[in-house]
PDB file of C-alpha atoms in Angstrom:
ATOM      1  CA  UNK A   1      23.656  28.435 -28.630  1.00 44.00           C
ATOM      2  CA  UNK A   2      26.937  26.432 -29.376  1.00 61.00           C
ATOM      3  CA  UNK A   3      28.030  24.467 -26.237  1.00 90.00           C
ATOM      4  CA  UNK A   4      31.815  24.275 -24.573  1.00 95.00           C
ATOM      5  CA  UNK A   5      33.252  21.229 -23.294  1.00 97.00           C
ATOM      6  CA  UNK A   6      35.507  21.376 -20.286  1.00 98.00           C
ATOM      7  CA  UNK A   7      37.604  18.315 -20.150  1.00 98.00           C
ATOM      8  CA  UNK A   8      40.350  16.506 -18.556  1.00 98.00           C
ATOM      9  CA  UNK A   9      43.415  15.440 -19.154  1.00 98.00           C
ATOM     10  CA  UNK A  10      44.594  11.925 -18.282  1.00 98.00           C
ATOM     11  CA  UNK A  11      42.694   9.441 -16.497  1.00 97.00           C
ATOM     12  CA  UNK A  12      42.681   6.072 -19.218  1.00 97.00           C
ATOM     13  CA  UNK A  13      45.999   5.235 -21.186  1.00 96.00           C
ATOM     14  CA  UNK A  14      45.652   4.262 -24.842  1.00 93.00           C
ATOM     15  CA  UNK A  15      46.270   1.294 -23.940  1.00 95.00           C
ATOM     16  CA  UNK A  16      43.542   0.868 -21.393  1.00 95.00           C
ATOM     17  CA  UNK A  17      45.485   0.871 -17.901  1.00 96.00           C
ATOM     18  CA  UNK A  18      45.726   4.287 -16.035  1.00 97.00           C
ATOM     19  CA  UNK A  19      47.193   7.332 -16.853  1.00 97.00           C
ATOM     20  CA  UNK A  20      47.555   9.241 -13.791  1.00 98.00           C
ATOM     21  CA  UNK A  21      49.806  12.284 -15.314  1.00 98.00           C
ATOM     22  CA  UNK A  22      52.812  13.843 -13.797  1.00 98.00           C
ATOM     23  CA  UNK A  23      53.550  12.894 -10.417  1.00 98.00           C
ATOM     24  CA  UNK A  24      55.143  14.542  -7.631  1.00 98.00           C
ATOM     25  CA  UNK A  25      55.179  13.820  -3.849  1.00 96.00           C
ATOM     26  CA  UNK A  26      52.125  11.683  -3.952  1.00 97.00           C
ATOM     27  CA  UNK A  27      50.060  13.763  -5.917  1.00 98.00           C
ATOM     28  CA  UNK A  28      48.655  13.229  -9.343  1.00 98.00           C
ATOM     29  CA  UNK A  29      47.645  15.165 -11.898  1.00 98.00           C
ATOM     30  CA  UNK A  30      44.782  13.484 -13.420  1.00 98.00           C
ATOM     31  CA  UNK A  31      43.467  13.538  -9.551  1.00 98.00           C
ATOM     32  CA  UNK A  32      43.884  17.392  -9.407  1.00 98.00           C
ATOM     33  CA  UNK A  33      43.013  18.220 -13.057  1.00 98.00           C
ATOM     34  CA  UNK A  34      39.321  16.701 -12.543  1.00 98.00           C
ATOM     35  CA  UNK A  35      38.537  18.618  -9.609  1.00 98.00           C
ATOM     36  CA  UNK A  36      39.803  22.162 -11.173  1.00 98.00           C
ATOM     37  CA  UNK A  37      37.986  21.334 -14.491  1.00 98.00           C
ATOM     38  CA  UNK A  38      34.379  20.135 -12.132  1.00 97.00           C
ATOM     39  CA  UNK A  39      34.813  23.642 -10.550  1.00 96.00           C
ATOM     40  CA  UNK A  40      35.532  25.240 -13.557  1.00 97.00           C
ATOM     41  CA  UNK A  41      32.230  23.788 -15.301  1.00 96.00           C
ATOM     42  CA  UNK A  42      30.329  24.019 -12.005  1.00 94.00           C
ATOM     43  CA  UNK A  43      30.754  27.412 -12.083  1.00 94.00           C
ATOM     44  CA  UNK A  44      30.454  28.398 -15.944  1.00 94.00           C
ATOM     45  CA  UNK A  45      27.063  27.039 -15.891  1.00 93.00           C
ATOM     46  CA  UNK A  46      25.607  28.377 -12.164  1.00 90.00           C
ATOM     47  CA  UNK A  47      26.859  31.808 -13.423  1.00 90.00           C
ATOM     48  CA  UNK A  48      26.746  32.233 -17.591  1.00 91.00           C
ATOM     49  CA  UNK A  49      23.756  32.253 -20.098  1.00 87.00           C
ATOM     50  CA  UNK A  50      25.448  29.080 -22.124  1.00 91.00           C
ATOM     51  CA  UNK A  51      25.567  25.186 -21.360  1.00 91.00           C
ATOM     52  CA  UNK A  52      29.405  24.015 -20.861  1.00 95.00           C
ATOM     53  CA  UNK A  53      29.721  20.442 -20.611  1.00 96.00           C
ATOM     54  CA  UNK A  54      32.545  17.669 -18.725  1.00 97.00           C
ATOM     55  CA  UNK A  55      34.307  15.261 -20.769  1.00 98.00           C
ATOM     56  CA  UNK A  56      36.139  12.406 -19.044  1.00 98.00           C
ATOM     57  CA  UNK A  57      35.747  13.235 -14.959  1.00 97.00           C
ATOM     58  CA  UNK A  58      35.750   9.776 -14.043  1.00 96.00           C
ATOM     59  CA  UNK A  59      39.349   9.192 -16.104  1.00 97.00           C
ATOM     60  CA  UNK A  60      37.172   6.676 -18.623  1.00 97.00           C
ATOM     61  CA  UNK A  61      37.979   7.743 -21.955  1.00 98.00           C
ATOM     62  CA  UNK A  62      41.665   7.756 -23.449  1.00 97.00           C
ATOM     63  CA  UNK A  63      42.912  10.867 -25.279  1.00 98.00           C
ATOM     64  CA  UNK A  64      42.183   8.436 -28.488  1.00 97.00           C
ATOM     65  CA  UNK A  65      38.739   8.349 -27.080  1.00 98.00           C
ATOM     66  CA  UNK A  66      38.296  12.196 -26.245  1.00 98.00           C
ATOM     67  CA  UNK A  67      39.337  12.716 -30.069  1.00 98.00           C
ATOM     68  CA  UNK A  68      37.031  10.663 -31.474  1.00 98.00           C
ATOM     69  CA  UNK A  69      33.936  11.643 -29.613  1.00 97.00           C
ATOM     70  CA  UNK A  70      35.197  15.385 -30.847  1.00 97.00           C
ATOM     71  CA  UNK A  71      34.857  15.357 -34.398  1.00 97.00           C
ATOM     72  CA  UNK A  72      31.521  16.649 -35.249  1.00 95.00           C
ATOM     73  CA  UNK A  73      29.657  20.006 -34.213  1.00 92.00           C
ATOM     74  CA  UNK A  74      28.315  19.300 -31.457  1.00 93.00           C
ATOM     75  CA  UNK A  75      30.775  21.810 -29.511  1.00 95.00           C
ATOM     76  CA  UNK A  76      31.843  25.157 -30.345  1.00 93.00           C
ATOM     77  CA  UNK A  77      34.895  24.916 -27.842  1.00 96.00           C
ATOM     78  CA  UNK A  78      37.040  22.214 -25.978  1.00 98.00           C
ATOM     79  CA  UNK A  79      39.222  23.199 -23.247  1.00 98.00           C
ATOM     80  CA  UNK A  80      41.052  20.437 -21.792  1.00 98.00           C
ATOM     81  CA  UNK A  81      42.473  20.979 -18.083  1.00 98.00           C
ATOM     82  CA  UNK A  82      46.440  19.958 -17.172  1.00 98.00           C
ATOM     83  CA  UNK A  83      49.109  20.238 -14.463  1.00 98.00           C
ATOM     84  CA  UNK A  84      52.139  21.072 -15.920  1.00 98.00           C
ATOM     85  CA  UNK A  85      55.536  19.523 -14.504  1.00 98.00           C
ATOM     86  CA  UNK A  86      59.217  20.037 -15.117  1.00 97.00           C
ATOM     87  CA  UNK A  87      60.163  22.109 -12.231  1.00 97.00           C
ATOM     88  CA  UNK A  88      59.079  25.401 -13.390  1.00 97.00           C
ATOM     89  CA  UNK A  89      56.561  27.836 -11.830  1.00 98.00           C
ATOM     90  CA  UNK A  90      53.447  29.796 -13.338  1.00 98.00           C
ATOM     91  CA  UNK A  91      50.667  29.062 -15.785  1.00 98.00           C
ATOM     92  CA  UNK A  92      50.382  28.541 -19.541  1.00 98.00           C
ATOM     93  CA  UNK A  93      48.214  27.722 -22.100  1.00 98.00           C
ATOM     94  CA  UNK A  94      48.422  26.102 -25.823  1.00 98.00           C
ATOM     95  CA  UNK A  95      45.909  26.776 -28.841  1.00 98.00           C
ATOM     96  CA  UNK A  96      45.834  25.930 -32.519  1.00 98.00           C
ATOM     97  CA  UNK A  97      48.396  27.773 -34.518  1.00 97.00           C
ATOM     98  CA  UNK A  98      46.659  29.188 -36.809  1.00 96.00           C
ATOM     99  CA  UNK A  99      43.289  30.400 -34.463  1.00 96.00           C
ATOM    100  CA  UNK A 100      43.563  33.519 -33.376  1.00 95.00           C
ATOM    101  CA  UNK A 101      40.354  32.907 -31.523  1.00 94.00           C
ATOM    102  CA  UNK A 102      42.392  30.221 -29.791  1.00 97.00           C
ATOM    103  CA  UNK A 103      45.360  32.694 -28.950  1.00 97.00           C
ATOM    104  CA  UNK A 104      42.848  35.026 -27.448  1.00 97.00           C
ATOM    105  CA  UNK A 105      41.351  32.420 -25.474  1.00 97.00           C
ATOM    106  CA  UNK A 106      44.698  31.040 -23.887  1.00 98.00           C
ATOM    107  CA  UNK A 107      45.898  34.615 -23.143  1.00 98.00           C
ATOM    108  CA  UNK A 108      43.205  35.953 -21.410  1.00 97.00           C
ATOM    109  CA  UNK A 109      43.014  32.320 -19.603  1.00 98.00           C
ATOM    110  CA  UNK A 110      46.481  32.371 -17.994  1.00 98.00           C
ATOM    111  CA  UNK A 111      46.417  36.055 -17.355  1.00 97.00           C
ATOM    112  CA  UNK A 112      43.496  35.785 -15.099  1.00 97.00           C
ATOM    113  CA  UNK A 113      44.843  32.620 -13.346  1.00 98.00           C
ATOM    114  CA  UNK A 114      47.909  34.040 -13.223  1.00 97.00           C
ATOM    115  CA  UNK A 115      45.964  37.289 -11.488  1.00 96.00           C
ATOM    116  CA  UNK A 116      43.559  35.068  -9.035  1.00 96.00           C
ATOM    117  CA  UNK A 117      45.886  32.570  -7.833  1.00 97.00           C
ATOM    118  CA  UNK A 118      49.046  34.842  -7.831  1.00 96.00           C
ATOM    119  CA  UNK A 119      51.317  32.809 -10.145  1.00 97.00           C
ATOM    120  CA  UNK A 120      53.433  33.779 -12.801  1.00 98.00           C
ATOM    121  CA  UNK A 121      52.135  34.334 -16.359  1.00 98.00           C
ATOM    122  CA  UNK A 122      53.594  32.186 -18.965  1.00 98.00           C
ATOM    123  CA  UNK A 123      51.776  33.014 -21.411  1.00 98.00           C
ATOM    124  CA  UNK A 124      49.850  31.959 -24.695  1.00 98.00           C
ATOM    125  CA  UNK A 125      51.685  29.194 -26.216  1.00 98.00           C
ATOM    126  CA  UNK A 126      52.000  27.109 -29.573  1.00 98.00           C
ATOM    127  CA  UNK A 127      53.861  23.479 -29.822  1.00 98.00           C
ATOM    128  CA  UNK A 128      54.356  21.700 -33.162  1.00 98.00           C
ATOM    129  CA  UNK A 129      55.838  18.378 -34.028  1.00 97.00           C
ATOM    130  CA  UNK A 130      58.643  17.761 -36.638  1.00 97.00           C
ATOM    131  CA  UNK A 131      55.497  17.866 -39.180  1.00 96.00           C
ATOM    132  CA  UNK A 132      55.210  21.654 -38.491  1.00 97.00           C
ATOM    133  CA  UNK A 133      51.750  20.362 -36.837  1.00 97.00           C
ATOM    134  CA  UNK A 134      50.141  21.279 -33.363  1.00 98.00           C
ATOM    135  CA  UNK A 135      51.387  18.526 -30.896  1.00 98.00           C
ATOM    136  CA  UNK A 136      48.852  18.183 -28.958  1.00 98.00           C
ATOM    137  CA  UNK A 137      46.283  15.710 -30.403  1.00 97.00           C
ATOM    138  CA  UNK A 138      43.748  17.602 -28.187  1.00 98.00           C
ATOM    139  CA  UNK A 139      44.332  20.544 -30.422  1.00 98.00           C
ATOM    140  CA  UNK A 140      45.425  18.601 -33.763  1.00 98.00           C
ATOM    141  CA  UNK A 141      42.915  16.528 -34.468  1.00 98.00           C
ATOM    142  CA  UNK A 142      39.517  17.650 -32.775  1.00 97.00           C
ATOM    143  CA  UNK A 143      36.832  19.454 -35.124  1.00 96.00           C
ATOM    144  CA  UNK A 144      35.820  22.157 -32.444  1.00 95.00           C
ATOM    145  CA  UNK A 145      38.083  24.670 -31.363  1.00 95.00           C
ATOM    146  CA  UNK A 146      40.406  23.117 -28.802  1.00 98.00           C
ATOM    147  CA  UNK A 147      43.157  24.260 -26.597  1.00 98.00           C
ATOM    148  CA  UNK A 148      45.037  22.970 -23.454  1.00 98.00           C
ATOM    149  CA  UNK A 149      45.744  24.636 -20.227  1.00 98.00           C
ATOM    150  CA  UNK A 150      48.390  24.202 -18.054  1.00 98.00           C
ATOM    151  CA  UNK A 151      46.884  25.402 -15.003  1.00 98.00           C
ATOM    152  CA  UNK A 152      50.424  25.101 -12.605  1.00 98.00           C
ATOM    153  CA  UNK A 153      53.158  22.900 -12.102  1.00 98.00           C
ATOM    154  CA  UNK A 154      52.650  19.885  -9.868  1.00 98.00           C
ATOM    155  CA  UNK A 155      56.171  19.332  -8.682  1.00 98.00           C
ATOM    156  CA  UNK A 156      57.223  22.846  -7.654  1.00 98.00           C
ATOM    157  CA  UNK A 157      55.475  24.962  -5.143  1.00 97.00           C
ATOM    158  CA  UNK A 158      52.650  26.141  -7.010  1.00 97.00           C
ATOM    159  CA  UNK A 159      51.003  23.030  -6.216  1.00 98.00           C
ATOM    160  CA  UNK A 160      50.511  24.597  -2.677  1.00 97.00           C
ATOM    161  CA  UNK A 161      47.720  26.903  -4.751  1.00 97.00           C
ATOM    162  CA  UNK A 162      45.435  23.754  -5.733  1.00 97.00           C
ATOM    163  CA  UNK A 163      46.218  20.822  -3.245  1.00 96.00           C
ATOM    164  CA  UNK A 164      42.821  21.758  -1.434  1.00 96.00           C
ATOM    165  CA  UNK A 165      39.002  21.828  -2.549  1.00 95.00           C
ATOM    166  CA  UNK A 166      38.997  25.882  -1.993  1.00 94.00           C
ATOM    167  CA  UNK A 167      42.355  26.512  -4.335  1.00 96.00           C
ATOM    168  CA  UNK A 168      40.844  24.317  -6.778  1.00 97.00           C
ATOM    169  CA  UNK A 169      37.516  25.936  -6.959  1.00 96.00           C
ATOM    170  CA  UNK A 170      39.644  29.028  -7.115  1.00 96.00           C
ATOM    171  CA  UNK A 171      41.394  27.890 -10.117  1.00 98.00           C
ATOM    172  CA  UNK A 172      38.367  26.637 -11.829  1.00 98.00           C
ATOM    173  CA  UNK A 173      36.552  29.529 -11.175  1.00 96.00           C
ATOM    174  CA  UNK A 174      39.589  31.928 -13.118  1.00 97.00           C
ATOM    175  CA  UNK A 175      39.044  29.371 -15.885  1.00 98.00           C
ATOM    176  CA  UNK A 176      35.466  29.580 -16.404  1.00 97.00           C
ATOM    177  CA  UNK A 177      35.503  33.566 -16.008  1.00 96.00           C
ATOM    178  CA  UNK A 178      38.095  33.950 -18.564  1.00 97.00           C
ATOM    179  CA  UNK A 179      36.523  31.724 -21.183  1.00 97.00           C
ATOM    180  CA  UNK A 180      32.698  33.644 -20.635  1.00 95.00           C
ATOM    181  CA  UNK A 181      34.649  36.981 -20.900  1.00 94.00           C
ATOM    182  CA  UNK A 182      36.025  36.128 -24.860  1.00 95.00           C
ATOM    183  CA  UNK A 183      32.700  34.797 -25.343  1.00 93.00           C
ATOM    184  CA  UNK A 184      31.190  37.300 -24.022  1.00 90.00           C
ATOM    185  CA  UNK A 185      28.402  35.430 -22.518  1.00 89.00           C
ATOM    186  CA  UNK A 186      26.037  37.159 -20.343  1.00 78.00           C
ATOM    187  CA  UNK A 187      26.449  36.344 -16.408  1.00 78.00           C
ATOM    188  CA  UNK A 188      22.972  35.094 -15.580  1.00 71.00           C
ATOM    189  CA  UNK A 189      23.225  36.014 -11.546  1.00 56.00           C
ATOM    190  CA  UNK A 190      23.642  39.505 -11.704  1.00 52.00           C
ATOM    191  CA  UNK A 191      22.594  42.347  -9.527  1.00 49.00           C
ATOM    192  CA  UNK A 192      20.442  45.122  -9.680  1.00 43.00           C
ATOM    193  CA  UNK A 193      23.871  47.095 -10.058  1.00 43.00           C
ATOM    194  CA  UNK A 194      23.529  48.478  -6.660  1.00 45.00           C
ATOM    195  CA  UNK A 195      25.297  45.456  -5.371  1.00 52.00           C
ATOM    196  CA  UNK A 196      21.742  43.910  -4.383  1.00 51.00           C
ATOM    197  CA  UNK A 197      19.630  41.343  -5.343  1.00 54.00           C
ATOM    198  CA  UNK A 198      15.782  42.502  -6.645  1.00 53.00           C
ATOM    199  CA  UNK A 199      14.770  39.158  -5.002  1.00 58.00           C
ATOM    200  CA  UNK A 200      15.725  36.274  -2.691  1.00 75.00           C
ATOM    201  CA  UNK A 201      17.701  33.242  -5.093  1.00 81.00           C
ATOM    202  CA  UNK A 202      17.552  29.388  -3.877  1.00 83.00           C
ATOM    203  CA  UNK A 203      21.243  28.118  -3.223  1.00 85.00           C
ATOM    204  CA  UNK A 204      22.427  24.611  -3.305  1.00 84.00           C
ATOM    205  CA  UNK A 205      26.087  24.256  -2.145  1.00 83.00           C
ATOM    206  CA  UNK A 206      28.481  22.070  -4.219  1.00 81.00           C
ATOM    207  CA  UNK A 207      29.998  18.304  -3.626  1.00 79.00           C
ATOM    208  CA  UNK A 208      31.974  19.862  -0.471  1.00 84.00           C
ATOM    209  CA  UNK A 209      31.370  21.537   2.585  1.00 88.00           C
ATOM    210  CA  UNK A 210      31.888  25.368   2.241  1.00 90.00           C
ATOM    211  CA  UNK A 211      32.793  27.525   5.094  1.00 91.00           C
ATOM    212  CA  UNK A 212      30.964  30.742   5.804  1.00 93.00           C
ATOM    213  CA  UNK A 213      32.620  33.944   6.883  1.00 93.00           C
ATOM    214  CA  UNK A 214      31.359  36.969   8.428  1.00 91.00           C
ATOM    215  CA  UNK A 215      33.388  39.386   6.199  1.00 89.00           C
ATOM    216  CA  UNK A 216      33.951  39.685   2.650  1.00 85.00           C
ATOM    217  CA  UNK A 217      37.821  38.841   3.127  1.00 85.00           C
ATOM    218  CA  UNK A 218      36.779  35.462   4.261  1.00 89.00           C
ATOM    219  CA  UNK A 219      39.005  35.922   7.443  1.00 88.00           C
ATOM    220  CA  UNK A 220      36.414  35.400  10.404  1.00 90.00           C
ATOM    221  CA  UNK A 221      34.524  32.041   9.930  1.00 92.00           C
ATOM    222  CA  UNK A 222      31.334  31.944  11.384  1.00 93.00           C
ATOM    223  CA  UNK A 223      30.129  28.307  10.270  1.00 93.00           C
ATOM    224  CA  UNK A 224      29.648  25.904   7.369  1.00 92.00           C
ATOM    225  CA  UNK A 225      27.515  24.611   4.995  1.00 92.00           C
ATOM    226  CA  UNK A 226      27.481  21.057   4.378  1.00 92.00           C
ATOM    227  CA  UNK A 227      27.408  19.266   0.655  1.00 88.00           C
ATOM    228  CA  UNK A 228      24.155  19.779  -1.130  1.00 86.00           C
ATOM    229  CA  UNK A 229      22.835  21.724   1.071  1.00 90.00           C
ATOM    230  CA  UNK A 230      20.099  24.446   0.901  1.00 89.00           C
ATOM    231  CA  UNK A 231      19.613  27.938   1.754  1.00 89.00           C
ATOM    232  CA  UNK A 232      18.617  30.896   0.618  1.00 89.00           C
ATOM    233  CA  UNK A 233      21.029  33.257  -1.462  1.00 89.00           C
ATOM    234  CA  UNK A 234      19.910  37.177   0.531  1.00 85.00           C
ATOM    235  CA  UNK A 235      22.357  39.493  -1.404  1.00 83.00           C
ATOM    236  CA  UNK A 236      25.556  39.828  -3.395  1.00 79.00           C
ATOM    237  CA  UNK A 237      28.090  42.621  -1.851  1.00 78.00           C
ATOM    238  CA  UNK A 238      31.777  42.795  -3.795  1.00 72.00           C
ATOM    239  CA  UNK A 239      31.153  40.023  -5.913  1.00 71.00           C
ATOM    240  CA  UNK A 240      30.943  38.094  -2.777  1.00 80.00           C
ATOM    241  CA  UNK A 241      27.656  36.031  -2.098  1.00 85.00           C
ATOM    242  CA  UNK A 242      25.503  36.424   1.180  1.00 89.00           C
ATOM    243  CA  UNK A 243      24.094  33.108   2.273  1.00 90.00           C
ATOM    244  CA  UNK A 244      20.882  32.439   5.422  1.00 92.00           C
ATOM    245  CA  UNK A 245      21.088  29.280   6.255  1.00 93.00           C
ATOM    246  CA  UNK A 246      19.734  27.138   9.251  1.00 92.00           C
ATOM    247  CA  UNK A 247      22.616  25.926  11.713  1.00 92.00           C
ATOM    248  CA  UNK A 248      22.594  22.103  12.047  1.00 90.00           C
ATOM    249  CA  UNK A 249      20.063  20.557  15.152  1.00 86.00           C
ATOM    250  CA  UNK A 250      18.967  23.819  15.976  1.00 87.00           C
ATOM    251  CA  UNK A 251      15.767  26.073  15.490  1.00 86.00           C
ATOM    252  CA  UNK A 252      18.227  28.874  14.510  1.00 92.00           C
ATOM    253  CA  UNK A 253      19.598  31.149  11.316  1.00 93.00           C
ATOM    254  CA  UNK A 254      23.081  31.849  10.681  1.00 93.00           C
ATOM    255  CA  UNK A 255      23.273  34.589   7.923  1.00 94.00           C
ATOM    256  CA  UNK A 256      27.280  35.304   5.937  1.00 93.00           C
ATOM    257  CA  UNK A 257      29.463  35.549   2.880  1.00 91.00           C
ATOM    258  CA  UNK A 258      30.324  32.130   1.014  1.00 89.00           C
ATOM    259  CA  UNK A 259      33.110  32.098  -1.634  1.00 82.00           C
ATOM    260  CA  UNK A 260      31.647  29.145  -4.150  1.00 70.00           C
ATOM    261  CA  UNK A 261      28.700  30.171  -6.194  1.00 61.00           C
ATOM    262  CA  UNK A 262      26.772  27.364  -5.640  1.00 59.00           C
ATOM    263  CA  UNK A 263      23.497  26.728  -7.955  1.00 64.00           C
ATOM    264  CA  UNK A 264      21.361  29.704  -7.792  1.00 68.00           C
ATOM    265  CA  UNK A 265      18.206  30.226  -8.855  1.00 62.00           C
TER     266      UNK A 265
END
């Protein structure tokens, strides 16, 4: 099956120095961009029957770069991962102007972050130069279908949404459930339909430590997981993932509901 390629935006100037992105009270957008778009392909692959792929986490390649590593078939889809900036509020998202698989992609992407993170919709976009081109050269000039998402704006207050590991995750998640529902890729963890696992999965939690609730709301916290760590995934109730784990120095199980995913298997 054709692979996708989450990527992101900034990181390495064309000119080799760095390319942080828009700015705004000490944050940066490259720095934000790359943890949405890990999430995002963290989550695409723990949960969907197709391999998504990162491009550029650790800011090393240059837009020139991303292009020219895109210009063959080894990707079916590239979806590279912005702040936007400007002072304006919401989420928005370009594609190629003449794909109508890429207008369907960007609308149902900014309609479900818009929904999860409670931001306005801006909508499905196109931007062409005084060519009557696309302007982005993420969209212009790769071979595989390409468009760019402007996940929120960095200098307004939607940055309160993703200036944290758990809005972030939040955000990536919308992301990668948007692009496997145009797909229509098969989620790999799902239930028996009664809101029950048949069987026990392994979990792994993700790069950061991930609080545990007692309730599905996530409103009574009961402990924490730490990074990489194991336990054993018990049931799935609301969509919501039920986690027994063994608390830290003790000969003792803590059982509750964890929002990340995590690698299950």
């Amino acid at each position: 099956m054709s692979k996708i390629l989450f990527a992101v935006g900034h990181g390495k100037s064309n000119s080799g120095g760095y390319d942080s992105g828009a700015t705004s009270n000490g944050y940066q957008e490259f720095k934000i961009a790359r943890e949405i778009t890990k999430y995002a392909q963290e989550y695409y692959n723990e949960n969907y029957n197709e391999n998504c792929d990162i491009m550029n986490y650790n800011g090393n390649l240059s837009l020139k770069d991303r292009i020219n590593l895109l210009q063959d078939d080894t990707y079916d889809l590239v979806a590279e991962i912005h702040l936007n900036s400007g002072g304006g509020f919401g989420t928005e998202c370009y594609y190629h102007h003449e794909s109508q698989r890429g207008k369907e992609l960007a609308e149902e992407i900014t309609k479900t972050i818009s929904n999860d993170m409670g931001i306005k919709n801006r909508g499905a976009k196109i931007k062409l130069n005084s060519n009557g081109d696309d302007y982005f050269g993420i969209i212009r000039e790769t071979k595989p279908s390409a468009i760019l998402i402007e996940t929120m704006f960095i200098d307004t207050s939607d940055v309160e949404k993703i200036n944290s590991a758990r809005g972030q995750k939040k955000c990536g998640k919308a992301i990668a459930k948007a692009v496997a529902k145009v797909r229509n890729v098969n989620d790999n963890n799902s239930d028996n339909g009664k809101g029950e696992y048949n069987v026990t999965k392994k979990y792994k939690n993700g790069s950061t430590n991930e609080n545990v609730y007692a309730d599905t709301e996530f409103k009574n916290k009961i402990g924490s997981l730490d990074k990489y760590e194991e336990c054993e995934c018990i049931d799935k109730v609301d969509g919501k993932y039920v986690v027994k784990y063994k608390v830290n120095g003790k000969e003792a199980y803590k059982v509750g509901f964890v929002e990340y995913s995590g690698g299950l298997s």
